[in-house]
Coordinates of C-alpha atoms and ligand atoms in Angstrom, one line a residue:
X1 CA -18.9 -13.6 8.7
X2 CA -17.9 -12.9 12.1
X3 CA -18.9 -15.0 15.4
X4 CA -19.3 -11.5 17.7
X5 CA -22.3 -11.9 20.0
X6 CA -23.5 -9.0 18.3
X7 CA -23.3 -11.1 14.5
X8 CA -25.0 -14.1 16.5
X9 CA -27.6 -11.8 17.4
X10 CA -28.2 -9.9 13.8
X11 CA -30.8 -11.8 12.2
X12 CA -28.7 -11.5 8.7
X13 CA -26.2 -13.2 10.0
X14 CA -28.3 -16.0 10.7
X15 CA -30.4 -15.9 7.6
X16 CA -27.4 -16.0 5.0
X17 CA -26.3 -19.4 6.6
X18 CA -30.2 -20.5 6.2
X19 CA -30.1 -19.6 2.7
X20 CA -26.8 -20.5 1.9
X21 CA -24.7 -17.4 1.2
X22 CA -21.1 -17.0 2.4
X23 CA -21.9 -13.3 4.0
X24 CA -24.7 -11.7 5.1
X25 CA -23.5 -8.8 2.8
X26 CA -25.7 -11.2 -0.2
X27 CA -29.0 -9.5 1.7
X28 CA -27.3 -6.0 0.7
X29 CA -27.0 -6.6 -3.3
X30 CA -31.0 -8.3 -2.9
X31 CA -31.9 -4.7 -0.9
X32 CA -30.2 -2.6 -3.9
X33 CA -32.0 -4.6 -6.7
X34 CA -34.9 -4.6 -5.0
X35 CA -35.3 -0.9 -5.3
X36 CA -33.1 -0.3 -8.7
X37 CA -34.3 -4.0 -10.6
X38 CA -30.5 -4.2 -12.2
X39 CA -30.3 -7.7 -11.6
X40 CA -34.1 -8.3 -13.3
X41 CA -33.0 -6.7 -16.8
X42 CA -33.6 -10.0 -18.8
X43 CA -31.2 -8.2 -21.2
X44 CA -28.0 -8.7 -18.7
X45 CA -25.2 -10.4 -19.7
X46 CA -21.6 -9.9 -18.7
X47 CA -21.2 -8.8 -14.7
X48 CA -18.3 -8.3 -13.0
X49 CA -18.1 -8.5 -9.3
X50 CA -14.6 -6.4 -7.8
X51 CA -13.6 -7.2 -3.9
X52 CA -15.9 -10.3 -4.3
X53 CA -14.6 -13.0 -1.3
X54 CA -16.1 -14.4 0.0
X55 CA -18.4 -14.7 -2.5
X56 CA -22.1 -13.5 -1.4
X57 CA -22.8 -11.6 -4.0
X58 CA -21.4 -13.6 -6.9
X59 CA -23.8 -15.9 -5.0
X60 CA -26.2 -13.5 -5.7
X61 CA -25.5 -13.2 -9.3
X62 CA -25.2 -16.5 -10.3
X63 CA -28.6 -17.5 -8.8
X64 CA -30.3 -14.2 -10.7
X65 CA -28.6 -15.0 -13.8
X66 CA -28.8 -18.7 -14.0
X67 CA -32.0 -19.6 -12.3
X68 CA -33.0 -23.2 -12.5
X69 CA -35.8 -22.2 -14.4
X70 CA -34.1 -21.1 -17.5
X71 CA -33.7 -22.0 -20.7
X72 CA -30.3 -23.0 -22.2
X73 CA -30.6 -19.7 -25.1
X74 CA -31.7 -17.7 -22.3
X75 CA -28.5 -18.1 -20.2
X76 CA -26.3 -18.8 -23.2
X77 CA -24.2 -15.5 -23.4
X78 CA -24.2 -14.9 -19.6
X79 CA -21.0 -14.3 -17.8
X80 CA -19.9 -13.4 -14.5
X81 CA -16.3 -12.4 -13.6
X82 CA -15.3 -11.9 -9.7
X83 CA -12.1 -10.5 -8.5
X84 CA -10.5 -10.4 -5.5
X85 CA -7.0 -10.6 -3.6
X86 CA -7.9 -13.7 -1.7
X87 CA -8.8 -16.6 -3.2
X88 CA -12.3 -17.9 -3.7
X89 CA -14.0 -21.6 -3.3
X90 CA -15.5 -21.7 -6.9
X91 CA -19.2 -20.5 -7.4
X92 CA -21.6 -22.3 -10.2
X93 CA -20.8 -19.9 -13.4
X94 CA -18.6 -17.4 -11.6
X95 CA -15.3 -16.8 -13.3
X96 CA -12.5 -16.4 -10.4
X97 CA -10.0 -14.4 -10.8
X98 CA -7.6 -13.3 -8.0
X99 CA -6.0 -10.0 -8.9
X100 CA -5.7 -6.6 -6.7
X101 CA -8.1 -4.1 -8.8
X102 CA -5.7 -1.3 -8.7
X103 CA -3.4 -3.2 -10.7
X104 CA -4.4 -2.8 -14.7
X105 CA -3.4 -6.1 -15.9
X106 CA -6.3 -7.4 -14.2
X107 CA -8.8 -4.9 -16.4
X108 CA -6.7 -7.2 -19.5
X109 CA -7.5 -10.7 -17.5
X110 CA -11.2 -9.4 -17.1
X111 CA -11.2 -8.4 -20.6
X112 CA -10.0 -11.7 -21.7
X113 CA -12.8 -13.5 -19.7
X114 CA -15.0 -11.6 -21.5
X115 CA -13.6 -12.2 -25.3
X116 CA -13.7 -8.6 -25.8
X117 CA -17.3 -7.8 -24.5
X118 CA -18.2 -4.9 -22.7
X119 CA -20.2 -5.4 -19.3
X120 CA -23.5 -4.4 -18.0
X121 CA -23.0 -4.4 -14.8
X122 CA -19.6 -3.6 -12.6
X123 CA -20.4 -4.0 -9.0
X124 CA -17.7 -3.4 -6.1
X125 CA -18.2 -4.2 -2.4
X126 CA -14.7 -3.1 -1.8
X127 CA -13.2 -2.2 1.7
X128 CA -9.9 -2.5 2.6
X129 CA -7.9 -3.6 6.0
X130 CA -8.9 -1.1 8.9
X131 CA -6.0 0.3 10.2
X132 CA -8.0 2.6 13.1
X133 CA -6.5 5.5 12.2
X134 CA -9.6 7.6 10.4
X135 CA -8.3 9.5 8.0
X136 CA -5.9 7.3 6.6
X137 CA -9.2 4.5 6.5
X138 CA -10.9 7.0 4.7
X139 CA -8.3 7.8 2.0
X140 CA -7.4 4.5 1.7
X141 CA -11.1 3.3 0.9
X142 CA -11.6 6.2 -1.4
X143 CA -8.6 5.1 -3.8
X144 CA -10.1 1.6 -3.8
X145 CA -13.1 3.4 -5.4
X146 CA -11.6 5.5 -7.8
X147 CA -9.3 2.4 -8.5
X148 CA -12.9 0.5 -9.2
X149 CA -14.5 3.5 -11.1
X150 CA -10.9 3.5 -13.6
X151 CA -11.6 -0.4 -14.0
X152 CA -15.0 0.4 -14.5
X153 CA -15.1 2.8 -17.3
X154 CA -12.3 1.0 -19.3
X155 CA -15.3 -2.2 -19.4
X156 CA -18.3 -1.0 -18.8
X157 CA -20.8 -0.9 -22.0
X158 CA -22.6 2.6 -22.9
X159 CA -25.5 2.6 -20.8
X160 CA -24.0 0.4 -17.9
X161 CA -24.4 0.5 -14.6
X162 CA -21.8 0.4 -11.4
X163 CA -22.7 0.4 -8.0
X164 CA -20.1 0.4 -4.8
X165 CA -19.2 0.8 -1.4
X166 CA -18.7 3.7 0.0
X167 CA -18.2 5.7 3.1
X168 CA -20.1 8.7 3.7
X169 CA -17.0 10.6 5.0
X170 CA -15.4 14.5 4.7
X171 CA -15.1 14.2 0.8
X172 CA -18.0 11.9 -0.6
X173 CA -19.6 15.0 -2.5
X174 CA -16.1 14.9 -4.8
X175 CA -16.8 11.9 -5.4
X176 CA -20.5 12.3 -6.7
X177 CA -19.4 14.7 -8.2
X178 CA -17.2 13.0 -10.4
X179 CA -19.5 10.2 -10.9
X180 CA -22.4 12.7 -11.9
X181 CA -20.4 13.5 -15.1
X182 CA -20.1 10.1 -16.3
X183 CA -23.6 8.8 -15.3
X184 CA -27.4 9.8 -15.9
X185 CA -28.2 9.4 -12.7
X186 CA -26.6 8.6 -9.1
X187 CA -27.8 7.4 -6.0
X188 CA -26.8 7.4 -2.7
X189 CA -28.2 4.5 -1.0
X190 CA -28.6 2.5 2.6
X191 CA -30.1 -0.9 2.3
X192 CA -31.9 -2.0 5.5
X193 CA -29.2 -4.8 5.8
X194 CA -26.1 -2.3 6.5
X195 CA -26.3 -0.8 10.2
X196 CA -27.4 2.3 9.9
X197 CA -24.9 3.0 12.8
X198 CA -21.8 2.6 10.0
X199 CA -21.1 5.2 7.5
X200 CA -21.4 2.5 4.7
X201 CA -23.8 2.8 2.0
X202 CA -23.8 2.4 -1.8
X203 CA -23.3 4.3 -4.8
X204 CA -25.9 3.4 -7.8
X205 CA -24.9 5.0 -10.7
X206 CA -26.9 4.2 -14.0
X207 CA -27.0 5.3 -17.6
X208 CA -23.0 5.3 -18.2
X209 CA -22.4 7.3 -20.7
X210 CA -18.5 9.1 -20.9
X211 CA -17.5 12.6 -23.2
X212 CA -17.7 11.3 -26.7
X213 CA -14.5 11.7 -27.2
X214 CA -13.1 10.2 -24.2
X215 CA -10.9 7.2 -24.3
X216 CA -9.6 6.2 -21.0
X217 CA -6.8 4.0 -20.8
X218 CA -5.3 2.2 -17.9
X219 CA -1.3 2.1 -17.6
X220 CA 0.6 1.1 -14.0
X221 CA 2.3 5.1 -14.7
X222 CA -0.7 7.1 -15.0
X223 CA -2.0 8.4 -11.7
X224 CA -5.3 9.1 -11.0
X225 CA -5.5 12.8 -12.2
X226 CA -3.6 12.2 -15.3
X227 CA -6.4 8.8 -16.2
X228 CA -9.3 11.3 -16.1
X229 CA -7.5 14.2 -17.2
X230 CA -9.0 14.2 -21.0
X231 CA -12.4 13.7 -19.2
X232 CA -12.7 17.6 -18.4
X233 CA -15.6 16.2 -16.7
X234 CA -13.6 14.0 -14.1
X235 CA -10.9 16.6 -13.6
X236 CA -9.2 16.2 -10.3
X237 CA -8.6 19.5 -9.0
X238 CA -10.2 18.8 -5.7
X239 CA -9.7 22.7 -4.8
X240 CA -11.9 23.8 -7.8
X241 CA -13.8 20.5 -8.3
X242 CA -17.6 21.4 -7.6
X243 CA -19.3 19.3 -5.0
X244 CA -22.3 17.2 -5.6
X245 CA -24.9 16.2 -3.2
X246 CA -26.5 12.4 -4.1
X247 CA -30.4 12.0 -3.7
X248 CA -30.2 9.3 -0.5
X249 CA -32.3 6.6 -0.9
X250 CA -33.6 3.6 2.3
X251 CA -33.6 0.5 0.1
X252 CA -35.3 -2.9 1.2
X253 CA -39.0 -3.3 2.4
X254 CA -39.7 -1.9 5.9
X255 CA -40.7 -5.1 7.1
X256 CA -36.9 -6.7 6.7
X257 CA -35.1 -6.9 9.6
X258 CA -33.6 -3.8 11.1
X259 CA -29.8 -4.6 11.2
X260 CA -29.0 -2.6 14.5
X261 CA -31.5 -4.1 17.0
X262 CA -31.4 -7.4 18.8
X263 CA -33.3 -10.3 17.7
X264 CA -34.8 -12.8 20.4
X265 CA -33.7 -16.5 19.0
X266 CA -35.5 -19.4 20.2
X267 CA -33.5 -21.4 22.1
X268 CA -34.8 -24.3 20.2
X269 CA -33.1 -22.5 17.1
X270 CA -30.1 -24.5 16.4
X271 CA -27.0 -22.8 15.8
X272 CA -25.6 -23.2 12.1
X273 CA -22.4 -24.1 10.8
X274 CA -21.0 -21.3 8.2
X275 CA -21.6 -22.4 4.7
X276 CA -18.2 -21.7 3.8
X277 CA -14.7 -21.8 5.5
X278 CA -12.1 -19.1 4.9
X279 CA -9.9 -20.4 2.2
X280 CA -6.6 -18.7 3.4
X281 CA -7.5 -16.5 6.5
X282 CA -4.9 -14.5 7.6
X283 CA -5.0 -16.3 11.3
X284 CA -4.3 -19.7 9.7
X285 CA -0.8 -19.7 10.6
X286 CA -1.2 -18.4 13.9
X287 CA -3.7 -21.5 14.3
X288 CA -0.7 -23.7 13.2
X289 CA 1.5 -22.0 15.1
X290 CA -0.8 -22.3 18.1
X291 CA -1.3 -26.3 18.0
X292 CA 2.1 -27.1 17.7
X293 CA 2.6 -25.0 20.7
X294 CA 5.0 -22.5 19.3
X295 CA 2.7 -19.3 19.3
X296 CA 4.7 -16.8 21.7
X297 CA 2.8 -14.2 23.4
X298 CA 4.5 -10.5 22.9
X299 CA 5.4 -9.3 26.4
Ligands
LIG1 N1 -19.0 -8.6 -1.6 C1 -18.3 -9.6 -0.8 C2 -19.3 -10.7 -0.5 O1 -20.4 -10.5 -0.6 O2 -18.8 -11.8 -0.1 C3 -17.6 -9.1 0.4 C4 -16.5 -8.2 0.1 S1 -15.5 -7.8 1.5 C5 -16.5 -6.7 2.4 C6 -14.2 -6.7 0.8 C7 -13.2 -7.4 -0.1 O3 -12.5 -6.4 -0.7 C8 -12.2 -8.3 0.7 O4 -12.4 -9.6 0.3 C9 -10.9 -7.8 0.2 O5 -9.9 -8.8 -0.1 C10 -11.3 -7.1 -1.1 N2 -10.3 -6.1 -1.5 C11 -9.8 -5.0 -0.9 N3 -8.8 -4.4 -1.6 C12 -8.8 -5.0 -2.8 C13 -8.0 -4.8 -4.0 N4 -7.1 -3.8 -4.1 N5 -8.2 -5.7 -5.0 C14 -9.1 -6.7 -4.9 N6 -9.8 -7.0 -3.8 C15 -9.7 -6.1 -2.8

């Protein structure tokens, strides 16, 4: 969570440290269930949370499927599983796992975790670095997805549901396209929480259910094309690949807090420490450097 003026001053920000989450991106995951209700299915069991650190929405997860409330049957069989490159402070019953997502062994740790199960649910919040240059952003982030959806389909159960980042960008409608042969239904959607001035919003894609006859197996030499090759649906010949256009759908009640205005704070408001530190940010040695006064300035 960032300390901009403009973070200090979005009313997210300030209520994930009231409530204890790590990022104010927890209040995104509540806006999605609160219009799609995939995290009140009493019948869900195994989750897995891809590009999870810091942790909000595992936060999220583990307080929806291990409330206090509940019985010790009820919550018996419940699993989550969140990966990430960075490491993670642990989470009540989150599994850890740090592991990049394109990489398939990690489908095998996941799997492991899991004793074999299939999941219910895959979610990804997945963005990677920002270089600034736009179309390279934009490719980059749309690899990490079909890297997701390829982890996805190799462990989601008939049925499931996966929901992730995206960016609206040039070639979305590929993308639902894609996504439209291997679920019932999918949904574009915008919780109130993500600025409606950022291209982000979410795919909600429910009722998985792949060609019978479709097995798709993840190996390091298989590119993308080649994985969903047998899946005539999924072919990847973007110049004959129809395009798709999502339903779009504003999720979270219209009297949450609008994520792009200003909020007045009372000054008598205190300002609240985050609830928890980076574990390895990448500035930490440039700190160290900088306190043992050997951090040079480039000229
Ligand atoms: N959902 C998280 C939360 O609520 O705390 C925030 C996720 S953050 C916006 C995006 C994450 O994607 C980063 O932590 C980054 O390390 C992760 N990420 C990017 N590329 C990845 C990859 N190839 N494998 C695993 N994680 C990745």
């Amino acid at each position: 969570m960032g300390k901009s003026s403009k973070d200090k001053r979005d009313l997210y920000y300030r209520k994930a440290k009231e409530q204890g989450y790590r990022a104010r991106s927890a209040f995104k995951l509540l806006q999605l269930n609160e219009e799609f209700h995939f995290l009140d299915d009493p019948e869900l069991k195994r989750v897995v949370d891809l590009c999870a650190a810091p942790g909000s929405w595992s936060q999220v997860l583990s307080r929806k499927l291990f409330p206090e409330s509940a019985d010790q049957n009820e919550i018996e069989d419940r699993q989550i599983v969140a990966v990430d490159l960075q490491s993670m402070s642990p989470i009540d019953h989150v599994t850890t796992i740090q592991a990049d997502i394109t990489h398939p062994k990690t489908l095998q740790r996941i799997m492991e975790q899991f004793g074999n199960h299939q999941a219910d649910l895959v979610c990804s919040d997945g963005a990677p670095d920002v270089t600034g240059l736009h179309d390279l952003d934009e490719y980059v982030q749309q690899q990490l997805i079909m890297s997701a959806l390829q982890l996805t389909v190799c462990v989601l159960k008939k049925g499931g549901i996966f929901i992730a980042k995206i960016f609206r960008g040039r070639d979305i409608d590929l993308i639902y396209a894609q996504l439209g042969y291997l679920f019932d239904h999918v949904t574009c959607a915008k919780p109130r929480s993500s600025r409606g001035s950022s291209l982000e919003a979410f795919i909600v894609c429910q009722g998985y259910n792949p060609p019978l006859d479709w097995q798709p197996r993840l190996d390091a030499n298989t590119s993308v094309a080649e994985f969903f090759q047998d899946c005539h649906a999924a072919s990847y010949d973007v110049a004959h690949e129809s395009r798709q256009i999502a339903p779009f759908m504003a999720c979270g009640s219209l009297d949450s807090f609008d994520s792009d205005a200003t909020y007045h704070v009372e000054r008598t408001e205190t300002s609240l420490d985050p609830v928890q530190q980076p574990t390895n940010p990448p500035y930490k040695q440039a700190l160290q450097l900088k306190r043992s006064g050997h951090l040079n300035r480039a000229v």
